[in-house]
Structures are given as C-alpha cells and as structure tokens.
mmCIF file of N, CA and C in Angstrom:
data_model
loop_
_atom_site.group_PDB
_atom_site.id
_atom_site.type_symbol
_atom_site.label_atom_id
_atom_site.label_comp_id
_atom_site.label_asym_id
_atom_site.label_seq_id
_atom_site.Cartn_x
_atom_site.Cartn_y
_atom_site.Cartn_z
ATOM 1 N N MET A 1355 119.841 90.645 98.255
ATOM 2 C CA MET A 1355 119.294 90.492 96.904
ATOM 3 C C MET A 1355 118.009 91.315 96.796
ATOM 4 N N PRO A 1356 117.893 92.165 95.786
ATOM 5 C CA PRO A 1356 116.672 92.968 95.669
ATOM 6 C C PRO A 1356 115.480 92.122 95.236
ATOM 7 N N LYS A 1357 114.315 92.565 95.643
ATOM 8 C CA LYS A 1357 113.088 91.854 95.272
ATOM 9 C C LYS A 1357 112.586 92.344 93.925
ATOM 10 N N ASN A 1358 111.877 91.463 93.196
ATOM 11 C CA ASN A 1358 111.246 91.872 91.948
ATOM 12 C C ASN A 1358 109.934 92.558 92.266
ATOM 13 N N LYS A 1359 109.640 93.634 91.535
ATOM 14 C CA LYS A 1359 108.387 94.351 91.743
ATOM 15 C C LYS A 1359 107.327 93.821 90.794
ATOM 16 N N THR A 1360 106.107 93.719 91.297
ATOM 17 C CA THR A 1360 104.971 93.336 90.468
ATOM 18 C C THR A 1360 104.659 94.481 89.516
ATOM 19 N N HIS A 1361 104.369 94.171 88.268
ATOM 20 C CA HIS A 1361 104.004 95.183 87.273
ATOM 21 C C HIS A 1361 102.647 95.769 87.660
ATOM 22 N N SER A 1362 102.606 97.077 87.946
ATOM 23 C CA SER A 1362 101.381 97.660 88.505
ATOM 24 C C SER A 1362 100.240 97.682 87.492
ATOM 25 N N GLY A 1363 100.557 97.733 86.200
ATOM 26 C CA GLY A 1363 99.508 97.660 85.197
ATOM 27 C C GLY A 1363 98.906 96.273 85.098
ATOM 28 N N ALA A 1364 99.765 95.263 85.256
ATOM 29 C CA ALA A 1364 99.297 93.881 85.166
ATOM 30 C C ALA A 1364 98.444 93.518 86.371
ATOM 31 N N LYS A 1365 98.809 93.988 87.555
ATOM 32 C CA LYS A 1365 98.043 93.599 88.735
ATOM 33 C C LYS A 1365 96.652 94.219 88.743
ATOM 34 N N LYS A 1366 96.461 95.322 87.988
ATOM 35 C CA LYS A 1366 95.132 95.921 87.879
ATOM 36 C C LYS A 1366 94.258 95.185 86.866
ATOM 37 N N ARG A 1367 94.878 94.467 85.931
ATOM 38 C CA ARG A 1367 94.136 93.858 84.830
ATOM 39 C C ARG A 1367 94.022 92.342 84.920
ATOM 40 N N LEU A 1368 94.937 91.695 85.600
ATOM 41 C CA LEU A 1368 95.017 90.242 85.591
ATOM 42 C C LEU A 1368 94.975 89.706 87.010
ATOM 43 N N ARG A 1369 94.518 88.449 87.145
ATOM 44 C CA ARG A 1369 94.579 87.792 88.447
ATOM 45 C C ARG A 1369 94.800 86.306 88.224
ATOM 46 N N LEU A 1370 95.375 85.678 89.231
ATOM 47 C CA LEU A 1370 95.642 84.247 89.181
ATOM 48 C C LEU A 1370 94.581 83.506 89.978
ATOM 49 N N THR A 1371 94.108 82.393 89.429
ATOM 50 C CA THR A 1371 93.176 81.546 90.155
ATOM 51 C C THR A 1371 93.950 80.601 91.064
ATOM 52 N N GLY A 1372 93.235 79.861 91.861
ATOM 53 C CA GLY A 1372 93.882 78.912 92.751
ATOM 54 C C GLY A 1372 94.620 77.815 92.012
ATOM 55 N N THR A 1373 94.140 77.479 90.815
ATOM 56 C CA THR A 1373 94.798 76.425 90.032
ATOM 57 C C THR A 1373 95.915 76.970 89.151
ATOM 58 N N GLY A 1374 96.121 78.302 89.159
ATOM 59 C CA GLY A 1374 97.237 78.883 88.417
ATOM 60 C C GLY A 1374 96.884 79.477 87.075
ATOM 61 N N LYS A 1375 95.592 79.490 86.712
ATOM 62 C CA LYS A 1375 95.201 80.116 85.449
ATOM 63 C C LYS A 1375 95.233 81.630 85.599
ATOM 64 N N VAL A 1376 95.578 82.326 84.510
ATOM 65 C CA VAL A 1376 95.591 83.784 84.501
ATOM 66 C C VAL A 1376 94.270 84.246 83.890
ATOM 67 N N MET A 1377 93.517 85.048 84.643
ATOM 68 C CA MET A 1377 92.201 85.505 84.196
ATOM 69 C C MET A 1377 92.240 86.998 83.878
ATOM 70 N N ARG A 1378 91.395 87.395 82.922
ATOM 71 C CA ARG A 1378 91.279 88.804 82.537
ATOM 72 C C ARG A 1378 89.814 89.115 82.277
ATOM 73 N N GLU A 1379 89.474 90.414 82.241
ATOM 74 C CA GLU A 1379 88.132 90.830 81.851
ATOM 75 C C GLU A 1379 88.110 91.080 80.358
ATOM 76 N N ARG A 1380 86.923 90.976 79.771
ATOM 77 C CA ARG A 1380 86.780 91.258 78.342
ATOM 78 C C ARG A 1380 86.719 92.764 78.116
ATOM 79 N N ALA A 1381 87.220 93.190 76.971
ATOM 80 C CA ALA A 1381 87.193 94.607 76.619
ATOM 81 C C ALA A 1381 85.806 94.996 76.123
ATOM 82 N N GLY A 1382 85.481 96.274 76.243
ATOM 83 C CA GLY A 1382 84.239 96.789 75.673
ATOM 84 C C GLY A 1382 83.065 96.814 76.619
ATOM 85 N N ARG A 1383 83.316 96.775 77.931
ATOM 86 C CA ARG A 1383 82.216 96.740 78.892
ATOM 87 C C ARG A 1383 82.352 97.878 79.896
ATOM 88 N N ARG A 1384 82.781 99.046 79.434
ATOM 89 C CA ARG A 1384 82.964 100.188 80.325
ATOM 90 C C ARG A 1384 81.931 101.286 80.073
ATOM 91 N N HIS A 1385 81.688 101.583 78.804
ATOM 92 C CA HIS A 1385 80.800 102.710 78.492
ATOM 93 C C HIS A 1385 80.247 102.515 77.090
ATOM 94 N N LEU A 1386 79.428 103.483 76.651
ATOM 95 C CA LEU A 1386 78.789 103.468 75.317
ATOM 96 C C LEU A 1386 77.895 102.247 75.127
ATOM 97 N N PHE A 1387 77.121 101.911 76.159
ATOM 98 C CA PHE A 1387 76.272 100.726 76.081
ATOM 99 C C PHE A 1387 75.071 100.926 75.166
ATOM 100 N N GLU A 1388 74.666 102.180 74.958
ATOM 101 C CA GLU A 1388 73.481 102.395 74.115
ATOM 102 C C GLU A 1388 73.739 101.962 72.676
ATOM 103 N N GLY A 1389 75.005 101.916 72.273
ATOM 104 C CA GLY A 1389 75.332 101.478 70.926
ATOM 105 C C GLY A 1389 75.546 99.985 70.809
ATOM 106 N N LYS A 1390 75.487 99.277 71.930
ATOM 107 C CA LYS A 1390 75.722 97.831 71.921
ATOM 108 C C LYS A 1390 74.433 97.113 72.296
ATOM 109 N N SER A 1391 74.224 95.968 71.683
ATOM 110 C CA SER A 1391 73.030 95.196 71.993
ATOM 111 C C SER A 1391 73.183 94.537 73.363
ATOM 112 N N SER A 1392 72.053 94.187 73.949
ATOM 113 C CA SER A 1392 72.078 93.509 75.247
ATOM 114 C C SER A 1392 72.787 92.172 75.132
ATOM 115 N N ARG A 1393 72.662 91.535 73.984
ATOM 116 C CA ARG A 1393 73.343 90.255 73.776
ATOM 117 C C ARG A 1393 74.848 90.430 73.871
ATOM 118 N N VAL A 1394 75.349 91.507 73.298
ATOM 119 C CA VAL A 1394 76.786 91.755 73.329
ATOM 120 C C VAL A 1394 77.251 92.032 74.749
ATOM 121 N N THR A 1395 76.516 92.877 75.488
ATOM 122 C CA THR A 1395 76.953 93.221 76.842
ATOM 123 C C THR A 1395 76.886 92.000 77.763
ATOM 124 N N ARG A 1396 75.926 91.113 77.539
ATOM 125 C CA ARG A 1396 75.891 89.875 78.331
ATOM 126 C C ARG A 1396 77.074 88.981 77.983
ATOM 127 N N ARG A 1397 77.403 88.909 76.707
ATOM 128 C CA ARG A 1397 78.510 88.060 76.274
ATOM 129 C C ARG A 1397 79.843 88.559 76.831
ATOM 130 N N LEU A 1398 79.944 89.876 77.012
ATOM 131 C CA LEU A 1398 81.185 90.458 77.508
ATOM 132 C C LEU A 1398 81.310 90.355 79.026
ATOM 133 N N ALA A 1399 80.252 89.909 79.709
ATOM 134 C CA ALA A 1399 80.310 89.775 81.168
ATOM 135 C C ALA A 1399 81.143 88.545 81.540
ATOM 136 N N GLY A 1400 81.712 88.597 82.716
ATOM 137 C CA GLY A 1400 82.472 87.458 83.205
ATOM 138 C C GLY A 1400 83.912 87.491 82.755
ATOM 139 N N ASP A 1401 84.764 86.809 83.510
ATOM 140 C CA ASP A 1401 86.186 86.764 83.198
ATOM 141 C C ASP A 1401 86.493 85.598 82.274
ATOM 142 N N VAL A 1402 87.561 85.735 81.523
ATOM 143 C CA VAL A 1402 88.017 84.670 80.635
ATOM 144 C C VAL A 1402 89.498 84.428 80.895
ATOM 145 N N GLU A 1403 89.963 83.272 80.474
ATOM 146 C CA GLU A 1403 91.363 82.920 80.659
ATOM 147 C C GLU A 1403 92.217 83.628 79.611
ATOM 148 N N VAL A 1404 93.393 84.056 80.016
ATOM 149 C CA VAL A 1404 94.337 84.682 79.090
ATOM 150 C C VAL A 1404 94.825 83.617 78.117
ATOM 151 N N ALA A 1405 95.045 84.006 76.870
ATOM 152 C CA ALA A 1405 95.523 83.074 75.854
ATOM 153 C C ALA A 1405 96.843 82.438 76.291
ATOM 154 N N GLY A 1406 97.013 81.198 75.907
ATOM 155 C CA GLY A 1406 98.199 80.457 76.326
ATOM 156 C C GLY A 1406 99.505 81.101 75.930
ATOM 157 N N ALA A 1407 99.525 81.749 74.757
ATOM 158 C CA ALA A 1407 100.748 82.398 74.292
ATOM 159 C C ALA A 1407 101.128 83.581 75.176
ATOM 160 N N ASP A 1408 100.137 84.199 75.830
ATOM 161 C CA ASP A 1408 100.399 85.374 76.672
ATOM 162 C C ASP A 1408 100.496 85.024 78.148
ATOM 163 N N ALA A 1409 100.074 83.836 78.533
ATOM 164 C CA ALA A 1409 99.963 83.494 79.948
ATOM 165 C C ALA A 1409 101.321 83.481 80.638
ATOM 166 N N LYS A 1410 102.339 82.988 79.961
ATOM 167 C CA LYS A 1410 103.660 82.912 80.585
ATOM 168 C C LYS A 1410 104.184 84.310 80.890
ATOM 169 N N ARG A 1411 104.044 85.223 79.942
ATOM 170 C CA ARG A 1411 104.491 86.599 80.147
ATOM 171 C C ARG A 1411 103.663 87.276 81.236
ATOM 172 N N ALA A 1412 102.359 87.026 81.236
ATOM 173 C CA ALA A 1412 101.477 87.627 82.240
ATOM 174 C C ALA A 1412 101.852 87.151 83.637
ATOM 175 N N ARG A 1413 102.161 85.870 83.759
ATOM 176 C CA ARG A 1413 102.549 85.328 85.065
ATOM 177 C C ARG A 1413 103.846 85.967 85.554
ATOM 178 N N ARG A 1414 104.755 86.209 84.633
ATOM 179 C CA ARG A 1414 106.026 86.842 85.013
ATOM 180 C C ARG A 1414 105.800 88.298 85.454
ATOM 181 N N LEU A 1415 104.892 89.007 84.775
ATOM 182 C CA LEU A 1415 104.590 90.381 85.161
ATOM 183 C C LEU A 1415 103.955 90.452 86.542
ATOM 184 N N LEU A 1416 103.189 89.409 86.889
ATOM 185 C CA LEU A 1416 102.556 89.359 88.206
ATOM 186 C C LEU A 1416 103.525 88.899 89.289
ATOM 187 N N GLY A 1417 104.731 88.503 88.892
ATOM 188 C CA GLY A 1417 105.732 88.086 89.859
ATOM 189 C C GLY A 1417 105.531 86.689 90.388
ATOM 190 N N LYS A 1418 104.897 85.821 89.601
ATOM 191 C CA LYS A 1418 104.633 84.441 90.025
ATOM 192 C C LYS A 1418 105.466 83.464 89.201
#
C-alpha cells in the first residue's frame, strides 16, 4: 500500500501542537515595516490557531 505524502506547502506554514491544535503565523510580518505601526507589528507576533472550518483540511494536508 503506498504511503500518503505530506503537502509540502502545508508543512512549511502549519504545525500541530501536542494537544492537536493546528497553528499558523499571522500574515504581514515579513517586510515593509516602516509603513506599519509598532502596535501592528506587535499584534502580528506570535502564532494563532487555524480557524475551525479550515482545521480539518489542514490536518489532512499534514497527513495527520
């Protein structure tokens, strides 16, 4: 029986926590910081949980 391959785009963007939540980074924290306030860049720091509607699909892409 062939094995399922992990989606290489998903594994670069998403990760699973020990409790099974799918985490992602917020968009907008790569470049062009001079146009963004410090408040915005602080708010964009840290990972957040993937929306529930997308979590099932994300878990399948990660092969879990």
